[in-house]
Every structure is written in C-alpha cells, then in structure tokens.
PDB file of N, CA and C in Angstrom:
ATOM      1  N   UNK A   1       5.362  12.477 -10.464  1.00  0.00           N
ATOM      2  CA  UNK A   1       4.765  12.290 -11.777  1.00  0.00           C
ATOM      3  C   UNK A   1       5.868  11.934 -12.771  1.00  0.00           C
ATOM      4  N   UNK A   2       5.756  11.156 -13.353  1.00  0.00           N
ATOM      5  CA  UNK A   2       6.594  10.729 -14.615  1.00  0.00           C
ATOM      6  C   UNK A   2       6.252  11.292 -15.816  1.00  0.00           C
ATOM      7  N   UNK A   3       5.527  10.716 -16.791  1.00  0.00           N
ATOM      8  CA  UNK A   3       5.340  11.035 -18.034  1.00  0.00           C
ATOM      9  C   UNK A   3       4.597  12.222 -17.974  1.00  0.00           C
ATOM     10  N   UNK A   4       3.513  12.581 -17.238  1.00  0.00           N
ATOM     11  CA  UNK A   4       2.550  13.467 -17.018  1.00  0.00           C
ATOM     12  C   UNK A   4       3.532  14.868 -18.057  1.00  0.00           C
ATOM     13  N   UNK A   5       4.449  15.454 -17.793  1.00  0.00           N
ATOM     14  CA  UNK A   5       4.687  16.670 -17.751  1.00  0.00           C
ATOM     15  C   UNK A   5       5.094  16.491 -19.556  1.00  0.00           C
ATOM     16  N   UNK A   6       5.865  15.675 -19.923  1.00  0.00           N
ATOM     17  CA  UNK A   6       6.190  15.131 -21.109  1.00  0.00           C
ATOM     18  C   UNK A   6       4.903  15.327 -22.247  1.00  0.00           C
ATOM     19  N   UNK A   7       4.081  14.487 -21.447  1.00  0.00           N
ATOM     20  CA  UNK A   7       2.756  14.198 -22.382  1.00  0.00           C
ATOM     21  C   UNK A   7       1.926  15.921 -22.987  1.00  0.00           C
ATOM     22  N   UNK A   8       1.704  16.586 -21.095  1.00  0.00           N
ATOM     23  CA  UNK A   8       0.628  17.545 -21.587  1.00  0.00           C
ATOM     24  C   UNK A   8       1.740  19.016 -22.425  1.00  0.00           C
ATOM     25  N   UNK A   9       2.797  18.663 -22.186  1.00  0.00           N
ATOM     26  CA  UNK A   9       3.954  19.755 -23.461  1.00  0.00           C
ATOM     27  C   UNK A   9       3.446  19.040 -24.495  1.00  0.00           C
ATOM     28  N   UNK A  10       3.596  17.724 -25.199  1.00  0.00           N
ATOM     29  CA  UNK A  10       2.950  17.492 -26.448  1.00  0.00           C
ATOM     30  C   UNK A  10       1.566  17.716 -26.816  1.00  0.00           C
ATOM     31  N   UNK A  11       0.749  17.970 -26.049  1.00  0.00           N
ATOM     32  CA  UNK A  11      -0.586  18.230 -26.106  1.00  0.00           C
ATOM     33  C   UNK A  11      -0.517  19.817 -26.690  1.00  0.00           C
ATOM     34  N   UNK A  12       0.367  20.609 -25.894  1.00  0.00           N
ATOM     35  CA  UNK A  12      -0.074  21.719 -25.566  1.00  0.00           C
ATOM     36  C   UNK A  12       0.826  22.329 -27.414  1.00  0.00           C
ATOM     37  N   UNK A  13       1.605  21.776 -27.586  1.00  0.00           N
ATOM     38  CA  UNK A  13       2.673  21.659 -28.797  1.00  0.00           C
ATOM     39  C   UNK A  13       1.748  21.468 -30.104  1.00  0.00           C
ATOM     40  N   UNK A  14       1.086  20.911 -29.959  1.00  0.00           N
ATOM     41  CA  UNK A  14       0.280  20.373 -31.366  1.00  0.00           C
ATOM     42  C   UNK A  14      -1.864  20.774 -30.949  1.00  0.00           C
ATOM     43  N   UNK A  15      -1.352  21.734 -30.003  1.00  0.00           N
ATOM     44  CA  UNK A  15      -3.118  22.075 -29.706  1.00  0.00           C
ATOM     45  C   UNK A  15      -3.578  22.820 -30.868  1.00  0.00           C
ATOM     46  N   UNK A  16      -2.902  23.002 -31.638  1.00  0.00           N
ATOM     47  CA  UNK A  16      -3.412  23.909 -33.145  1.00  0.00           C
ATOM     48  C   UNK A  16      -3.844  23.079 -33.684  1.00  0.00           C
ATOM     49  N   UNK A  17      -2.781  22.327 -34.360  1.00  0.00           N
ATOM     50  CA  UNK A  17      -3.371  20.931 -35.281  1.00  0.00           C
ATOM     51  C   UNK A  17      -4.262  20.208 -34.867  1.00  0.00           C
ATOM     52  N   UNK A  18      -4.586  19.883 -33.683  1.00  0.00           N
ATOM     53  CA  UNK A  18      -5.443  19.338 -32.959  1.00  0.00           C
ATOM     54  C   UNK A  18      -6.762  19.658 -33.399  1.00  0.00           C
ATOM     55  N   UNK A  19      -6.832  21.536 -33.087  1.00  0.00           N
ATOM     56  CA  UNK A  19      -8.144  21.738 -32.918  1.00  0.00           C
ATOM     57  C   UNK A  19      -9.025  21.732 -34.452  1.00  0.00           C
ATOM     58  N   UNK A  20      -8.067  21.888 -35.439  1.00  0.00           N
ATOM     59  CA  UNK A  20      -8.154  22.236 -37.034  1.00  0.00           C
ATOM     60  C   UNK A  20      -8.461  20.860 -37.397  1.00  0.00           C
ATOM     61  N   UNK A  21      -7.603  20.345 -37.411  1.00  0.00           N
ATOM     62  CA  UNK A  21      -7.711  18.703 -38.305  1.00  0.00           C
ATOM     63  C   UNK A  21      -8.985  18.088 -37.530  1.00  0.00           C
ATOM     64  N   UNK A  22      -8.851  17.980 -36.126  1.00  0.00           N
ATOM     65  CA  UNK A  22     -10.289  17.292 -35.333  1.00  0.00           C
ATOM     66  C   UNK A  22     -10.889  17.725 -34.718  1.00  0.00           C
ATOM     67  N   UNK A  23     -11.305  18.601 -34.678  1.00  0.00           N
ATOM     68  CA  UNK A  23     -11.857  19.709 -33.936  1.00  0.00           C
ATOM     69  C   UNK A  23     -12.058  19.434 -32.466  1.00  0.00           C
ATOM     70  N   UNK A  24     -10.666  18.920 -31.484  1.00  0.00           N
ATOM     71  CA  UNK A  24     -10.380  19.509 -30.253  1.00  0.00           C
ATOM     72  C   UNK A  24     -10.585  20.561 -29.668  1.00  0.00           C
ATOM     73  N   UNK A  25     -11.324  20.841 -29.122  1.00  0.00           N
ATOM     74  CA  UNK A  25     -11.337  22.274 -28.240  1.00  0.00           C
ATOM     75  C   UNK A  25     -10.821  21.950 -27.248  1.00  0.00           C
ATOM     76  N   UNK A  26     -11.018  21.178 -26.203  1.00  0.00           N
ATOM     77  CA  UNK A  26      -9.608  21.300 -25.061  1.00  0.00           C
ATOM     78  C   UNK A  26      -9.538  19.745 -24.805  1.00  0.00           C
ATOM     79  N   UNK A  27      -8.297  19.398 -24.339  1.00  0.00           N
ATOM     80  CA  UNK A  27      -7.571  18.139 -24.256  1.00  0.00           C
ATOM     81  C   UNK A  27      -6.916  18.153 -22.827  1.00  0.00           C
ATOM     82  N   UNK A  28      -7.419  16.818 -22.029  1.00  0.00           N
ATOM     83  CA  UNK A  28      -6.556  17.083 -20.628  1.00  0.00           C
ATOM     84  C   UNK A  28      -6.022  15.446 -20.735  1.00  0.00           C
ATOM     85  N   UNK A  29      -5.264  15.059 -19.704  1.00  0.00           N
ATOM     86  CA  UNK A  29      -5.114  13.631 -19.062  1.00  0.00           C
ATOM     87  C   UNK A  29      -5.617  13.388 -17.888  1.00  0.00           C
ATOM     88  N   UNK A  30      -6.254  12.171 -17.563  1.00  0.00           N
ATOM     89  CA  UNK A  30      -6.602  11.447 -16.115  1.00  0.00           C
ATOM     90  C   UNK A  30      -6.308  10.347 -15.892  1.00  0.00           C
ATOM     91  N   UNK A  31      -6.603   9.532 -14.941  1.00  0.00           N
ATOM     92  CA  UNK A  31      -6.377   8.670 -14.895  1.00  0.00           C
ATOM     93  C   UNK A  31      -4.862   8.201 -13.871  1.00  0.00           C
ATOM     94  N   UNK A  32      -3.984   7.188 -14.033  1.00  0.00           N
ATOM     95  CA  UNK A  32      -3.029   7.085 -13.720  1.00  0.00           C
ATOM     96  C   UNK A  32      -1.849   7.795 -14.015  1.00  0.00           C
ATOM     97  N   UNK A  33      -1.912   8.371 -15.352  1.00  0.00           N
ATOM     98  CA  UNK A  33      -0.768   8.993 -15.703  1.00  0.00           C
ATOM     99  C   UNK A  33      -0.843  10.741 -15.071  1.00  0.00           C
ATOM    100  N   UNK A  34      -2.195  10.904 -14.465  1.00  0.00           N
ATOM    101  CA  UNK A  34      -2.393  12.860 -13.774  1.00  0.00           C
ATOM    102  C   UNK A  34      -2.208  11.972 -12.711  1.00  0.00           C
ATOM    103  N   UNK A  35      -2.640  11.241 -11.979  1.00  0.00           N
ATOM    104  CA  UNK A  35      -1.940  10.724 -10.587  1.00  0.00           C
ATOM    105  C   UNK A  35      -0.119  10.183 -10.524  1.00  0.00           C
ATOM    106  N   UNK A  36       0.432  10.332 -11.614  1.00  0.00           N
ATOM    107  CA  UNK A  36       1.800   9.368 -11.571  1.00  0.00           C
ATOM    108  C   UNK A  36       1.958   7.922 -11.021  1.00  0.00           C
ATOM    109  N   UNK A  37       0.778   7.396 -10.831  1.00  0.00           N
ATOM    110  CA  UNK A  37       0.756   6.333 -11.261  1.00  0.00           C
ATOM    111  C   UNK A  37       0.767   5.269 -12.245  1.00  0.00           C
ATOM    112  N   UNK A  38       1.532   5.603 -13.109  1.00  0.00           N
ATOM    113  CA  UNK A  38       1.512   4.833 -14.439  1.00  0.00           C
ATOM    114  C   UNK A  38       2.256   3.448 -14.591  1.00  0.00           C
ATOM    115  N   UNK A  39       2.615   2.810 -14.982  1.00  0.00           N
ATOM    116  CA  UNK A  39       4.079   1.721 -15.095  1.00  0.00           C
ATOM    117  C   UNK A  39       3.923   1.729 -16.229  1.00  0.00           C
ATOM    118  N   UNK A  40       4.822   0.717 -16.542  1.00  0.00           N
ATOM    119  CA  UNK A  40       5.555   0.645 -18.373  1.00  0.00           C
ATOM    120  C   UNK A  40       4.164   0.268 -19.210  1.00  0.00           C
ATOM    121  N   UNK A  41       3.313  -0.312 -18.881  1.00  0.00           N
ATOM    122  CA  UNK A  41       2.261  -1.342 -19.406  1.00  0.00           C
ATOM    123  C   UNK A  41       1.049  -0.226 -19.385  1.00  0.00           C
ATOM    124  N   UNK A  42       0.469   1.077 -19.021  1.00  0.00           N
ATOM    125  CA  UNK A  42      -0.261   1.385 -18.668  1.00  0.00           C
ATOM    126  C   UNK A  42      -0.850   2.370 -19.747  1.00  0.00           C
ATOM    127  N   UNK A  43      -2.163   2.346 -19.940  1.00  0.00           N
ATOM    128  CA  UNK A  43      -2.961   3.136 -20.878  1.00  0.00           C
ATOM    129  C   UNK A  43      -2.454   4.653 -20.836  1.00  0.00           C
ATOM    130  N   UNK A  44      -2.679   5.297 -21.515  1.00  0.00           N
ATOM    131  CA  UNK A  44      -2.864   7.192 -21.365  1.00  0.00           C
ATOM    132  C   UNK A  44      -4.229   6.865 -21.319  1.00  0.00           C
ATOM    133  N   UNK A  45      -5.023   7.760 -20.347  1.00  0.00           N
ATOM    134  CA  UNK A  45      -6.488   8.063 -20.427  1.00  0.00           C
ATOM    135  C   UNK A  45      -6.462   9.803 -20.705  1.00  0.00           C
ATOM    136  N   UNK A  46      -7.037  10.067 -22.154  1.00  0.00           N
ATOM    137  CA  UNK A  46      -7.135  11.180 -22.710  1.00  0.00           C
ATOM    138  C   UNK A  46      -8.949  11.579 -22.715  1.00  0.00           C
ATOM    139  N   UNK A  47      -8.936  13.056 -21.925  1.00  0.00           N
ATOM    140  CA  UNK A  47     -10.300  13.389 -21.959  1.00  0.00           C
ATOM    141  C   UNK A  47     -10.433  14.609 -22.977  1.00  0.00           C
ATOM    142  N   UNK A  48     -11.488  14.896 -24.053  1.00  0.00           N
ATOM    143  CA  UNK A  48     -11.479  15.704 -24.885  1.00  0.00           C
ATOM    144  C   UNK A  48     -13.169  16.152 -24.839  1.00  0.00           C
ATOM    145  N   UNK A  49     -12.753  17.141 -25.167  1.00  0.00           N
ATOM    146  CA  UNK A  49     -14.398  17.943 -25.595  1.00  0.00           C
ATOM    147  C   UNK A  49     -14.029  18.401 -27.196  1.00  0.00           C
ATOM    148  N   UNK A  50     -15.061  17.998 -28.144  1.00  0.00           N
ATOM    149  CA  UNK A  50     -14.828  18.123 -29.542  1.00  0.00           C
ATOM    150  C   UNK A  50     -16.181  19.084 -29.839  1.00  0.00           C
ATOM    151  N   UNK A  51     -15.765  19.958 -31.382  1.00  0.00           N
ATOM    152  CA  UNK A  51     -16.503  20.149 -31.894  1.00  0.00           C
ATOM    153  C   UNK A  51     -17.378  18.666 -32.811  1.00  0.00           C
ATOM    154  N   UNK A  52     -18.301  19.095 -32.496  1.00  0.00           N
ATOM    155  CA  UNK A  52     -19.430  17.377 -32.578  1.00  0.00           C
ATOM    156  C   UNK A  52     -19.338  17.560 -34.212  1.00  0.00           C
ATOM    157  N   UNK A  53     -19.639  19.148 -34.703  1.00  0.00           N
ATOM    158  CA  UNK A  53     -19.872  19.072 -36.391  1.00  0.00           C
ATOM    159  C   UNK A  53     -18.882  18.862 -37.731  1.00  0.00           C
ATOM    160  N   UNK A  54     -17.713  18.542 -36.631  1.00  0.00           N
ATOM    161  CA  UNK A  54     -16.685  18.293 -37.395  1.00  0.00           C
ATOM    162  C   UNK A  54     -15.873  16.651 -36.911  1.00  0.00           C
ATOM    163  N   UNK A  55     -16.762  16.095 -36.268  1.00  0.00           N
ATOM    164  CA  UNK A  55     -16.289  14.773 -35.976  1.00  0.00           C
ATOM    165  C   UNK A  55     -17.207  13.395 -36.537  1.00  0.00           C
ATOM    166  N   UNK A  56     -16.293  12.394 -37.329  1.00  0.00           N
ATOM    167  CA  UNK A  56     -17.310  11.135 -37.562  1.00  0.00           C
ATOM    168  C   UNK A  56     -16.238  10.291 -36.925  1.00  0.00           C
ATOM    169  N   UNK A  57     -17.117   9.152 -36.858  1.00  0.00           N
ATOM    170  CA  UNK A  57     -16.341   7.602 -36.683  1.00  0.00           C
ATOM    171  C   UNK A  57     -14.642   7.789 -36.879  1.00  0.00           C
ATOM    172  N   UNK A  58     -14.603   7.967 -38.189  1.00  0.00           N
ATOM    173  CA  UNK A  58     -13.456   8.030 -39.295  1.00  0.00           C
ATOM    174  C   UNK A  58     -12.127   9.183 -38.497  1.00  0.00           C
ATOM    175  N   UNK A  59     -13.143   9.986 -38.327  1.00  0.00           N
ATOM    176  CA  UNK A  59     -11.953  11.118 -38.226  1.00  0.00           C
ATOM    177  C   UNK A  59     -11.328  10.642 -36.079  1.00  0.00           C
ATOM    178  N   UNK A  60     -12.737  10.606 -35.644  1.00  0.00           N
ATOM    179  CA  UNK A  60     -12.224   9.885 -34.234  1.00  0.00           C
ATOM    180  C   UNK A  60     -10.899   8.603 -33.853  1.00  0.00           C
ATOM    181  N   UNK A  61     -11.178   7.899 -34.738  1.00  0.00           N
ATOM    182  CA  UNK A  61     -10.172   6.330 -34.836  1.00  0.00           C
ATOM    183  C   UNK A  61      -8.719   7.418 -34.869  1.00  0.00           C
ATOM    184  N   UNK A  62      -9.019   8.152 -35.960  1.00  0.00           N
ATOM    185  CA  UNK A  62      -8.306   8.667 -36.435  1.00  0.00           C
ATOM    186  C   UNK A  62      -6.873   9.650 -35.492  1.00  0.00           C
ATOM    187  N   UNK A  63      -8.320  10.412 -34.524  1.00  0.00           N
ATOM    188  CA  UNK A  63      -7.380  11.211 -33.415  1.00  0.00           C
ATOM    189  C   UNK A  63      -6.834  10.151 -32.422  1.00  0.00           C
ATOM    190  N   UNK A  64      -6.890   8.582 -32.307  1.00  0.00           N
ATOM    191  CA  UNK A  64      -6.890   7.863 -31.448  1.00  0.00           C
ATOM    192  C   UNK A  64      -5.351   7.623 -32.029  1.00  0.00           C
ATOM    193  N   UNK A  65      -5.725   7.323 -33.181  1.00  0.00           N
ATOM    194  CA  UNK A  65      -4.038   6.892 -33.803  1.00  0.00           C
ATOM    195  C   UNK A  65      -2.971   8.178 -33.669  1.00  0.00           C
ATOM    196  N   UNK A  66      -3.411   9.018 -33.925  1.00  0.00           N
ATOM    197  CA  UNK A  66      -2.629  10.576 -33.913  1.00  0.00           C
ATOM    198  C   UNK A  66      -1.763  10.869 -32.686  1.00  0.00           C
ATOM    199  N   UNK A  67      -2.867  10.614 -31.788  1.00  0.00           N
ATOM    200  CA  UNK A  67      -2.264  10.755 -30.169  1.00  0.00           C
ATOM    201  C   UNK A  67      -1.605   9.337 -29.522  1.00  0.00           C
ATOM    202  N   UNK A  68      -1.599   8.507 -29.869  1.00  0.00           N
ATOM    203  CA  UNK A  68      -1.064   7.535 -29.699  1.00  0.00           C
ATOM    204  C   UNK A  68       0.858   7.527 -30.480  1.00  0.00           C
ATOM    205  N   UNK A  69       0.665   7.864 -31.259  1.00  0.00           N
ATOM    206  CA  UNK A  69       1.599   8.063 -32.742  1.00  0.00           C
ATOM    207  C   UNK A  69       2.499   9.420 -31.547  1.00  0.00           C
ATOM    208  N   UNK A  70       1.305  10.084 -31.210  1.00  0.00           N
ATOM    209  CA  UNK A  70       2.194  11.806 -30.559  1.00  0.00           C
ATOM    210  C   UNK A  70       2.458  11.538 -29.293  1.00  0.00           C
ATOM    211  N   UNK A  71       2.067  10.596 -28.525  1.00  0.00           N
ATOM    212  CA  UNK A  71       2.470  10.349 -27.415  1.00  0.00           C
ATOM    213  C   UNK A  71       3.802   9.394 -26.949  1.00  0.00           C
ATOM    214  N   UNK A  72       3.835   8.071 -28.066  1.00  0.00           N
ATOM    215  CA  UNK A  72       4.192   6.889 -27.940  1.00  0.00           C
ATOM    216  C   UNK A  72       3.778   6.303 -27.436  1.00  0.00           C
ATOM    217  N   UNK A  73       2.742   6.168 -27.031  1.00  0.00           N
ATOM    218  CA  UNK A  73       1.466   5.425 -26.203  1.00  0.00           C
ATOM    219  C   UNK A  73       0.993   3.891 -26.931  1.00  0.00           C
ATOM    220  N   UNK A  74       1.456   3.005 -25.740  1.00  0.00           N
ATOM    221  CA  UNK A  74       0.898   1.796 -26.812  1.00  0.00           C
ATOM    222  C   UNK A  74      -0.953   1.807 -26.871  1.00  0.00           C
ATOM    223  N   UNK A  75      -1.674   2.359 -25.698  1.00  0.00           N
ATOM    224  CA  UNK A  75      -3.102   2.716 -25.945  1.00  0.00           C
ATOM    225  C   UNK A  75      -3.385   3.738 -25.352  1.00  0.00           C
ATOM    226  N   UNK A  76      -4.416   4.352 -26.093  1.00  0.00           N
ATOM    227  CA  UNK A  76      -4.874   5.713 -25.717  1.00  0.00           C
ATOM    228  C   UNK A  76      -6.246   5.313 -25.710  1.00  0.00           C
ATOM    229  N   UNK A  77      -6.799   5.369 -24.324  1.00  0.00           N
ATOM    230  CA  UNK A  77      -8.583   5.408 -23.499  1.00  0.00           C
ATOM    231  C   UNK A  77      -8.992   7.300 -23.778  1.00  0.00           C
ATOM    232  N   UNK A  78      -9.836   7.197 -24.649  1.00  0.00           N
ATOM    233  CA  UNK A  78      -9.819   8.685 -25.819  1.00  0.00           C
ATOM    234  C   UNK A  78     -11.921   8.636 -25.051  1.00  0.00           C
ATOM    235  N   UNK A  79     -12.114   9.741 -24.028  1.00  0.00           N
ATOM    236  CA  UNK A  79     -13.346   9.994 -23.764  1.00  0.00           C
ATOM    237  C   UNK A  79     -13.995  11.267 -23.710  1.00  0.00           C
ATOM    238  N   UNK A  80     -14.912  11.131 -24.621  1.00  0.00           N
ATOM    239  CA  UNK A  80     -15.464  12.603 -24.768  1.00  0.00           C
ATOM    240  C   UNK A  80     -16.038  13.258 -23.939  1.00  0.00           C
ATOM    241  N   UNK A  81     -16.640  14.413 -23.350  1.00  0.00           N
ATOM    242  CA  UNK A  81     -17.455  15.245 -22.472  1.00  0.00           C
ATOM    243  C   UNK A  81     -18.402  13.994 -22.657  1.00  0.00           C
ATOM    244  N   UNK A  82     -19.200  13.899 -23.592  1.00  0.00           N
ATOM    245  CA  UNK A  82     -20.684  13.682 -23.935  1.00  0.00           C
ATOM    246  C   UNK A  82     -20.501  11.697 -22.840  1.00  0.00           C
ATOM    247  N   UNK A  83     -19.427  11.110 -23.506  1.00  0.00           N
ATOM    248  CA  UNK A  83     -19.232   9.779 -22.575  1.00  0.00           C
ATOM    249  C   UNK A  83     -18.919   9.824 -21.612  1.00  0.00           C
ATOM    250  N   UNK A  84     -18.661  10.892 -20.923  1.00  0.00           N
ATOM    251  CA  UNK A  84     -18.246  10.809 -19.604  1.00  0.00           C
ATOM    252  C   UNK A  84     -19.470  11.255 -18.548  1.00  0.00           C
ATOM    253  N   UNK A  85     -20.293  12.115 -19.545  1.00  0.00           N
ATOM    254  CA  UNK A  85     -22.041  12.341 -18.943  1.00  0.00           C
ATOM    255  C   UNK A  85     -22.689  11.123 -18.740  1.00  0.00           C
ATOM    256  N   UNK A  86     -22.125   9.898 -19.882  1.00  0.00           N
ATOM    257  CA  UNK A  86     -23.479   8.432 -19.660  1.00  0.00           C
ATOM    258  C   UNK A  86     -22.577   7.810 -18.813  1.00  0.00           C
ATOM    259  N   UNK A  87     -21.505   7.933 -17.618  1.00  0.00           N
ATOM    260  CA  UNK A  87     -21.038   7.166 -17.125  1.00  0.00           C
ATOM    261  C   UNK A  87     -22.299   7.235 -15.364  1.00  0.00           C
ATOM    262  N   UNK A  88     -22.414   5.975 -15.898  1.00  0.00           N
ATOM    263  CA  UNK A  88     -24.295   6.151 -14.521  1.00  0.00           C
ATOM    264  C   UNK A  88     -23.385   5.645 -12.864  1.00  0.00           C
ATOM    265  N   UNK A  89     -22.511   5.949 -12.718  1.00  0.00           N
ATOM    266  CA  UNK A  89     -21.541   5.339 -11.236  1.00  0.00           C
ATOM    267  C   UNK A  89     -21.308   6.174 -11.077  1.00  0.00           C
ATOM    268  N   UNK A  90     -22.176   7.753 -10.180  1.00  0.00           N
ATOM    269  CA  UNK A  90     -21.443   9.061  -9.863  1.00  0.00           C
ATOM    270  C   UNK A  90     -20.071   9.222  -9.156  1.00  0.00           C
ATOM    271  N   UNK A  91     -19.261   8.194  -8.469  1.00  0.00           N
ATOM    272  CA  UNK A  91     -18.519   8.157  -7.768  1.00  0.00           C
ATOM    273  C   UNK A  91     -17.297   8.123  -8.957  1.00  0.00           C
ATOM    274  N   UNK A  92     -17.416   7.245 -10.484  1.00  0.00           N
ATOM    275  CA  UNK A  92     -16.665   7.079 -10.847  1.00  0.00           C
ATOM    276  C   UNK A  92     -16.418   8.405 -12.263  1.00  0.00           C
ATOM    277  N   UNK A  93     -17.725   8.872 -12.303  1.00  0.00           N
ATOM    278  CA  UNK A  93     -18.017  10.393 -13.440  1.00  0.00           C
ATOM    279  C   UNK A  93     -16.993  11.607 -12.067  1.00  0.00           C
ATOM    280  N   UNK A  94     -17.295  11.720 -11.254  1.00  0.00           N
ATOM    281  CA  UNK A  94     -16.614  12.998 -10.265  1.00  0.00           C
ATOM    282  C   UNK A  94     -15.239  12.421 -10.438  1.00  0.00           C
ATOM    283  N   UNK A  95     -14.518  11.480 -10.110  1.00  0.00           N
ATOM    284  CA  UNK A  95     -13.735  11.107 -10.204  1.00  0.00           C
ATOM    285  C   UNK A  95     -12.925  11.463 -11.486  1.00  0.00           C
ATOM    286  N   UNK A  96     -13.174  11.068 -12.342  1.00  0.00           N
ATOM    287  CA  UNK A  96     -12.993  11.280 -13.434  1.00  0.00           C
ATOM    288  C   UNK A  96     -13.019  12.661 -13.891  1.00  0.00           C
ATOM    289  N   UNK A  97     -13.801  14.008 -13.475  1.00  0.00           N
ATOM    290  CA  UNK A  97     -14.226  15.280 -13.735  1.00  0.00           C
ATOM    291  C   UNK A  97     -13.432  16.327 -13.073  1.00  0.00           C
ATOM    292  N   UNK A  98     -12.668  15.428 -11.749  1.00  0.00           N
ATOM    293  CA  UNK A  98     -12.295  16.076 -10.384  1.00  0.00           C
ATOM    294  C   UNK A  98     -10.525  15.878 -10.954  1.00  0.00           C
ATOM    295  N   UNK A  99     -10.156  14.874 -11.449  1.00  0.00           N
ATOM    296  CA  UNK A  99      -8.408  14.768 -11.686  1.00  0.00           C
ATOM    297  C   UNK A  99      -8.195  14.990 -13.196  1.00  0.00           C
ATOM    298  N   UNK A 100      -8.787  15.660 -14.394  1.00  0.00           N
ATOM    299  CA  UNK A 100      -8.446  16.144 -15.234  1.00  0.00           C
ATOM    300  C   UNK A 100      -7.575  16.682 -15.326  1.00  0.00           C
ATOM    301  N   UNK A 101      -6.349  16.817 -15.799  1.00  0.00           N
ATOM    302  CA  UNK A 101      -5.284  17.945 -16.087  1.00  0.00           C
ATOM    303  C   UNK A 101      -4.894  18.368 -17.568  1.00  0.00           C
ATOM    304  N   UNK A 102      -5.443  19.592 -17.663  1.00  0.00           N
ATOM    305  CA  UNK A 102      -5.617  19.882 -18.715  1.00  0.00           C
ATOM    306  C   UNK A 102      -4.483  20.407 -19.589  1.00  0.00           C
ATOM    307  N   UNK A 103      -4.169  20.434 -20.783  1.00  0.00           N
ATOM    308  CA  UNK A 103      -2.915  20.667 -21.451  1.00  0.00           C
ATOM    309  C   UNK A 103      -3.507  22.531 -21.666  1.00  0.00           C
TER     310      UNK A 103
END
C-alpha cells in the first residue's frame, strides 16, 4: 500500500472537523488506493455516511474541495451510504461495501 496509510492518518486527524463543519459520521477509502493500487494519475475514492440534516449541495462540493485540499488529491470520487444503495450491479455495490477501509 502506498498512500493508503498517509491518507486514512489525515482522515482520522481532522475526524472532528469533519464531523462538525459537515456532518461526517464515518469516513473510509476504497477503491484503488485500499487495494494499493493507485499510480500518480489516480482518483481517491472516499466513502462517507453523513448526517443528511446538516448537508446541502453547497456544503457537499464543499467537503469535496476540503478533502481534496486535505489529501492533495487531484480528484476525490466522494460516495454516500445512500449512492452506494442505488448502485443496481450487485457485484459492483458488495464490492464496493466489502473493501472499505475505514479511518
């Protein structure tokens, strides 16, 4: 694993501010970067479960730039519990549910 260990210390570093300013309740990584498969060019895929009554449009963009900004991430793939329920390809929702690593 490369960045993996880097990333979820910054997660785990700023999980206060996180949960206050955007109402994060828990934050993991998947994707290539929890497999160490990443290269120089490659997304962070960030999975989050939010408080819903404290999130709009505005404040979302918002955690996209934050974690991007906290990561150095040139893009951050930012998916909520609730989007990862309408993903209709069960092979690719388990997948996705099964390599979470959570900060």
């Amino acid at each position: 694993m490369k960045a993996l260990p880097k990333i979820l210390e910054a997660l785990k570093a700023h999980k206060q501010e996180l949960r206050e300013r955007f109402g994060v309740l828990r934050i993991g990584v998947f994707g290539s970067v929890a497999r160490g498969e990443e290269t120089e060019g490659s997304d962070v895929d960030i999975y989050v479960e939010l408080d819903l009554e404290k999130m709009t449009l505005e404040k979302y963009l918002e955690l996209i730039e934050y974690l991007e900004n906290l990561l150095g991430a040139k893009k951050i793939d930012l998916l909520t519990r609730d989007s990862v329920e309408t993903i209709r390809i069960p092979y690719i929702k388990e997948e996705i549910k099964r390599t979470i690593i959570y900060a």
